[in-house]
Amino acid sequence: MKFEDVKKNIKLIKEQRMEFINNFDNKYENVQKSLIQAKNNNYLNTIRIHKYLTDNKKIGKVKTARFLQEIGLDENTKILDLNSSLIEKIANYSDKE
C-alpha cells in the first residue's frame, strides 16, 4: 500500500469516527443500536464511551463520569469493553438526560 493510500485510509477512518460521534442521539433505541454496531466495528470500537456521550454537549461531562463510575467504568473505557448489560445501562442513562 502506498503512503498516499495510507493517508487516505486514515482520513476516511477519522471522518467515520467523527460522524459516529457527531450523530449521537441520546434516545434509548439509538444509543443501544449505535453501541452494538460500533462494538463490532474495528474503527469505532476504540472510541471512549465518555467522549461518545459528551462530545456534542447534550450530556454533561461530570455527571457522565460519575455515572460511569457507578457502573464500574471510567472515562477511559472504550466501546469494545462494553457488554450487553452495560450497553443497556448506558442507553437508559442517556435517554434520561
Short mmCIF file of N, CA and C in Angstrom, two decimals:
data_model
loop_
_atom_site.label_atom_id
_atom_site.label_comp_id
_atom_site.label_asym_id
_atom_site.label_seq_id
_atom_site.Cartn_x
_atom_site.Cartn_y
_atom_site.Cartn_z
N MET A 1 0.85 -1.17 0.00
CA MET A 1 0.00 0.00 0.00
C MET A 1 0.90 1.24 0.00
N LYS A 2 0.59 2.15 -0.86
CA LYS A 2 1.36 3.38 -0.97
C LYS A 2 1.05 4.31 0.18
N PHE A 3 2.00 5.18 0.45
CA PHE A 3 1.86 6.15 1.53
C PHE A 3 0.61 7.00 1.35
N GLU A 4 0.34 7.43 0.14
CA GLU A 4 -0.84 8.26 -0.12
C GLU A 4 -2.12 7.49 0.17
N ASP A 5 -2.12 6.20 -0.13
CA ASP A 5 -3.30 5.37 0.16
C ASP A 5 -3.50 5.23 1.67
N VAL A 6 -2.40 5.11 2.39
CA VAL A 6 -2.48 5.00 3.85
C VAL A 6 -3.06 6.30 4.42
N LYS A 7 -2.56 7.43 3.95
CA LYS A 7 -3.07 8.73 4.41
C LYS A 7 -4.56 8.86 4.11
N LYS A 8 -4.95 8.42 2.94
CA LYS A 8 -6.35 8.49 2.53
C LYS A 8 -7.22 7.61 3.44
N ASN A 9 -6.74 6.41 3.74
CA ASN A 9 -7.48 5.50 4.62
C ASN A 9 -7.61 6.08 6.03
N ILE A 10 -6.54 6.66 6.53
CA ILE A 10 -6.58 7.27 7.87
C ILE A 10 -7.59 8.41 7.89
N LYS A 11 -7.60 9.21 6.85
CA LYS A 11 -8.56 10.32 6.78
C LYS A 11 -10.00 9.80 6.77
N LEU A 12 -10.26 8.74 6.02
CA LEU A 12 -11.60 8.16 5.96
C LEU A 12 -12.03 7.59 7.31
N ILE A 13 -11.10 6.95 8.01
CA ILE A 13 -11.40 6.40 9.33
C ILE A 13 -11.71 7.52 10.31
N LYS A 14 -10.91 8.59 10.28
CA LYS A 14 -11.16 9.74 11.16
C LYS A 14 -12.53 10.35 10.88
N GLU A 15 -12.87 10.46 9.61
CA GLU A 15 -14.18 11.01 9.24
C GLU A 15 -15.31 10.11 9.74
N GLN A 16 -15.13 8.80 9.61
CA GLN A 16 -16.14 7.86 10.08
C GLN A 16 -16.32 7.97 11.59
N ARG A 17 -15.23 8.09 12.31
CA ARG A 17 -15.30 8.22 13.77
C ARG A 17 -15.98 9.53 14.18
N MET A 18 -15.63 10.62 13.52
CA MET A 18 -16.25 11.91 13.85
C MET A 18 -17.74 11.91 13.52
N GLU A 19 -18.10 11.29 12.41
CA GLU A 19 -19.51 11.20 12.04
C GLU A 19 -20.29 10.40 13.09
N PHE A 20 -19.71 9.31 13.56
CA PHE A 20 -20.34 8.50 14.60
C PHE A 20 -20.57 9.32 15.86
N ILE A 21 -19.57 10.06 16.28
CA ILE A 21 -19.68 10.89 17.50
C ILE A 21 -20.65 12.04 17.29
N ASN A 22 -20.56 12.71 16.15
CA ASN A 22 -21.41 13.88 15.89
C ASN A 22 -22.88 13.52 15.69
N ASN A 23 -23.16 12.29 15.29
CA ASN A 23 -24.54 11.86 15.07
C ASN A 23 -25.17 11.27 16.33
N PHE A 24 -24.53 11.46 17.47
CA PHE A 24 -25.07 10.95 18.73
C PHE A 24 -26.46 11.51 18.98
N ASP A 25 -27.38 10.61 19.26
CA ASP A 25 -28.75 10.98 19.64
C ASP A 25 -29.03 10.23 20.93
N ASN A 26 -29.40 10.93 21.98
CA ASN A 26 -29.47 10.31 23.30
C ASN A 26 -30.72 9.48 23.55
N LYS A 27 -31.51 9.20 22.55
CA LYS A 27 -32.66 8.32 22.72
C LYS A 27 -32.19 6.88 22.91
N TYR A 28 -32.88 6.16 23.78
CA TYR A 28 -32.51 4.79 24.17
C TYR A 28 -32.21 3.90 22.95
N GLU A 29 -33.16 3.83 22.03
CA GLU A 29 -33.02 2.92 20.88
C GLU A 29 -31.79 3.26 20.04
N ASN A 30 -31.56 4.54 19.85
CA ASN A 30 -30.43 4.97 19.02
C ASN A 30 -29.09 4.65 19.68
N VAL A 31 -29.00 4.91 20.98
CA VAL A 31 -27.74 4.63 21.69
C VAL A 31 -27.48 3.13 21.71
N GLN A 32 -28.49 2.35 22.03
CA GLN A 32 -28.32 0.90 22.09
C GLN A 32 -27.86 0.36 20.74
N LYS A 33 -28.55 0.73 19.69
CA LYS A 33 -28.22 0.25 18.34
C LYS A 33 -26.82 0.70 17.93
N SER A 34 -26.51 1.97 18.17
CA SER A 34 -25.20 2.51 17.79
C SER A 34 -24.06 1.80 18.50
N LEU A 35 -24.21 1.58 19.81
CA LEU A 35 -23.14 0.93 20.57
C LEU A 35 -22.96 -0.52 20.17
N ILE A 36 -24.05 -1.22 19.91
CA ILE A 36 -23.94 -2.62 19.47
C ILE A 36 -23.22 -2.70 18.13
N GLN A 37 -23.58 -1.82 17.20
CA GLN A 37 -22.92 -1.81 15.90
C GLN A 37 -21.46 -1.39 16.02
N ALA A 38 -21.19 -0.38 16.83
CA ALA A 38 -19.82 0.12 16.99
C ALA A 38 -18.92 -0.91 17.65
N LYS A 39 -19.47 -1.72 18.54
CA LYS A 39 -18.68 -2.73 19.23
C LYS A 39 -18.04 -3.71 18.24
N ASN A 40 -18.71 -3.93 17.12
CA ASN A 40 -18.22 -4.86 16.11
C ASN A 40 -17.47 -4.18 14.97
N ASN A 41 -17.24 -2.89 15.09
CA ASN A 41 -16.55 -2.13 14.06
C ASN A 41 -15.17 -1.73 14.59
N ASN A 42 -14.12 -2.27 14.00
CA ASN A 42 -12.76 -2.03 14.49
C ASN A 42 -12.34 -0.56 14.42
N TYR A 43 -13.01 0.23 13.61
CA TYR A 43 -12.67 1.65 13.53
C TYR A 43 -13.40 2.47 14.59
N LEU A 44 -14.51 1.96 15.09
CA LEU A 44 -15.31 2.70 16.06
C LEU A 44 -15.18 2.18 17.48
N ASN A 45 -14.84 0.91 17.65
CA ASN A 45 -14.88 0.33 19.00
C ASN A 45 -13.78 0.82 19.93
N THR A 46 -12.86 1.61 19.43
CA THR A 46 -11.82 2.17 20.30
C THR A 46 -12.15 3.59 20.77
N ILE A 47 -13.33 4.07 20.40
CA ILE A 47 -13.78 5.38 20.88
C ILE A 47 -14.13 5.25 22.36
N ARG A 48 -13.70 6.22 23.15
CA ARG A 48 -14.03 6.21 24.58
C ARG A 48 -15.52 6.50 24.76
N ILE A 49 -16.17 5.74 25.60
CA ILE A 49 -17.61 5.90 25.82
C ILE A 49 -17.92 7.29 26.38
N HIS A 50 -17.04 7.82 27.22
CA HIS A 50 -17.24 9.17 27.78
C HIS A 50 -17.27 10.21 26.66
N LYS A 51 -16.36 10.09 25.71
CA LYS A 51 -16.32 11.04 24.58
C LYS A 51 -17.58 10.90 23.74
N TYR A 52 -17.98 9.67 23.47
CA TYR A 52 -19.18 9.42 22.67
C TYR A 52 -20.40 10.10 23.29
N LEU A 53 -20.55 9.98 24.60
CA LEU A 53 -21.73 10.52 25.28
C LEU A 53 -21.68 12.04 25.47
N THR A 54 -20.50 12.62 25.58
CA THR A 54 -20.41 14.02 25.99
C THR A 54 -19.88 14.99 24.93
N ASP A 55 -19.31 14.51 23.86
CA ASP A 55 -18.63 15.40 22.92
C ASP A 55 -19.56 16.45 22.30
N ASN A 56 -20.82 16.10 22.09
CA ASN A 56 -21.74 17.06 21.47
C ASN A 56 -22.45 17.93 22.51
N LYS A 57 -22.09 17.77 23.76
CA LYS A 57 -22.57 18.59 24.87
C LYS A 57 -24.06 18.42 25.19
N LYS A 58 -24.66 17.32 24.73
CA LYS A 58 -26.05 17.03 25.10
C LYS A 58 -26.12 16.50 26.52
N ILE A 59 -25.04 15.86 26.96
CA ILE A 59 -24.97 15.29 28.30
C ILE A 59 -23.70 15.83 28.96
N GLY A 60 -23.79 16.21 30.22
CA GLY A 60 -22.66 16.80 30.93
C GLY A 60 -21.53 15.82 31.20
N LYS A 61 -20.31 16.34 31.17
CA LYS A 61 -19.12 15.51 31.36
C LYS A 61 -18.99 14.99 32.78
N VAL A 62 -19.19 15.84 33.77
CA VAL A 62 -19.01 15.43 35.16
C VAL A 62 -20.08 14.41 35.55
N LYS A 63 -21.31 14.70 35.19
CA LYS A 63 -22.41 13.78 35.51
C LYS A 63 -22.18 12.42 34.84
N THR A 64 -21.70 12.44 33.61
CA THR A 64 -21.43 11.20 32.89
C THR A 64 -20.28 10.44 33.53
N ALA A 65 -19.24 11.15 33.94
CA ALA A 65 -18.11 10.49 34.61
C ALA A 65 -18.58 9.82 35.90
N ARG A 66 -19.44 10.49 36.64
CA ARG A 66 -19.97 9.90 37.88
C ARG A 66 -20.82 8.67 37.58
N PHE A 67 -21.65 8.75 36.54
CA PHE A 67 -22.47 7.61 36.15
C PHE A 67 -21.58 6.42 35.76
N LEU A 68 -20.57 6.68 34.95
CA LEU A 68 -19.68 5.59 34.53
C LEU A 68 -19.02 4.94 35.74
N GLN A 69 -18.62 5.75 36.70
CA GLN A 69 -18.01 5.22 37.91
C GLN A 69 -19.01 4.35 38.68
N GLU A 70 -20.26 4.76 38.73
CA GLU A 70 -21.30 3.99 39.42
C GLU A 70 -21.47 2.59 38.83
N ILE A 71 -21.28 2.46 37.53
CA ILE A 71 -21.47 1.15 36.89
C ILE A 71 -20.14 0.42 36.68
N GLY A 72 -19.09 0.91 37.34
CA GLY A 72 -17.80 0.21 37.30
C GLY A 72 -16.91 0.54 36.12
N LEU A 73 -17.18 1.64 35.45
CA LEU A 73 -16.37 2.06 34.31
C LEU A 73 -15.68 3.37 34.65
N ASP A 74 -14.86 3.87 33.74
CA ASP A 74 -14.24 5.18 33.94
C ASP A 74 -14.21 5.94 32.62
N GLU A 75 -13.60 7.11 32.65
CA GLU A 75 -13.57 7.98 31.47
C GLU A 75 -12.75 7.40 30.32
N ASN A 76 -11.94 6.41 30.59
CA ASN A 76 -11.10 5.81 29.55
C ASN A 76 -11.67 4.52 28.99
N THR A 77 -12.82 4.09 29.46
CA THR A 77 -13.44 2.86 28.97
C THR A 77 -13.83 3.04 27.51
N LYS A 78 -13.49 2.05 26.71
CA LYS A 78 -13.78 2.10 25.28
C LYS A 78 -15.02 1.26 24.96
N ILE A 79 -15.61 1.53 23.83
CA ILE A 79 -16.81 0.82 23.41
C ILE A 79 -16.56 -0.68 23.38
N LEU A 80 -15.38 -1.11 22.97
CA LEU A 80 -15.10 -2.54 22.89
C LEU A 80 -15.11 -3.23 24.25
N ASP A 81 -15.02 -2.47 25.33
CA ASP A 81 -15.04 -3.03 26.69
C ASP A 81 -16.46 -3.29 27.21
N LEU A 82 -17.46 -2.86 26.47
CA LEU A 82 -18.83 -2.95 26.95
C LEU A 82 -19.44 -4.32 26.67
N ASN A 83 -20.29 -4.77 27.59
CA ASN A 83 -21.10 -5.96 27.34
C ASN A 83 -22.54 -5.51 27.18
N SER A 84 -23.44 -6.44 26.91
CA SER A 84 -24.84 -6.06 26.65
C SER A 84 -25.50 -5.40 27.86
N SER A 85 -25.15 -5.84 29.05
CA SER A 85 -25.72 -5.24 30.27
C SER A 85 -25.29 -3.78 30.41
N LEU A 86 -24.02 -3.51 30.17
CA LEU A 86 -23.51 -2.14 30.26
C LEU A 86 -24.11 -1.25 29.16
N ILE A 87 -24.28 -1.82 27.98
CA ILE A 87 -24.90 -1.06 26.89
C ILE A 87 -26.32 -0.66 27.28
N GLU A 88 -27.05 -1.57 27.89
CA GLU A 88 -28.41 -1.27 28.35
C GLU A 88 -28.41 -0.14 29.38
N LYS A 89 -27.50 -0.22 30.34
CA LYS A 89 -27.41 0.82 31.37
C LYS A 89 -27.06 2.18 30.77
N ILE A 90 -26.14 2.19 29.84
CA ILE A 90 -25.72 3.44 29.20
C ILE A 90 -26.87 4.01 28.36
N ALA A 91 -27.57 3.15 27.64
CA ALA A 91 -28.71 3.61 26.83
C ALA A 91 -29.80 4.19 27.72
N ASN A 92 -30.07 3.54 28.84
CA ASN A 92 -31.07 4.06 29.79
C ASN A 92 -30.63 5.41 30.35
N TYR A 93 -29.36 5.52 30.72
CA TYR A 93 -28.82 6.77 31.26
C TYR A 93 -28.96 7.90 30.24
N SER A 94 -28.53 7.65 29.02
CA SER A 94 -28.56 8.71 28.01
C SER A 94 -29.99 9.14 27.67
N ASP A 95 -30.92 8.20 27.73
CA ASP A 95 -32.31 8.51 27.43
C ASP A 95 -32.92 9.43 28.48
N LYS A 96 -32.44 9.33 29.71
CA LYS A 96 -32.96 10.15 30.81
C LYS A 96 -32.36 11.55 30.81
N GLU A 97 -31.23 11.71 30.17
CA GLU A 97 -30.54 13.01 30.19
C GLU A 97 -31.04 13.94 29.10
#
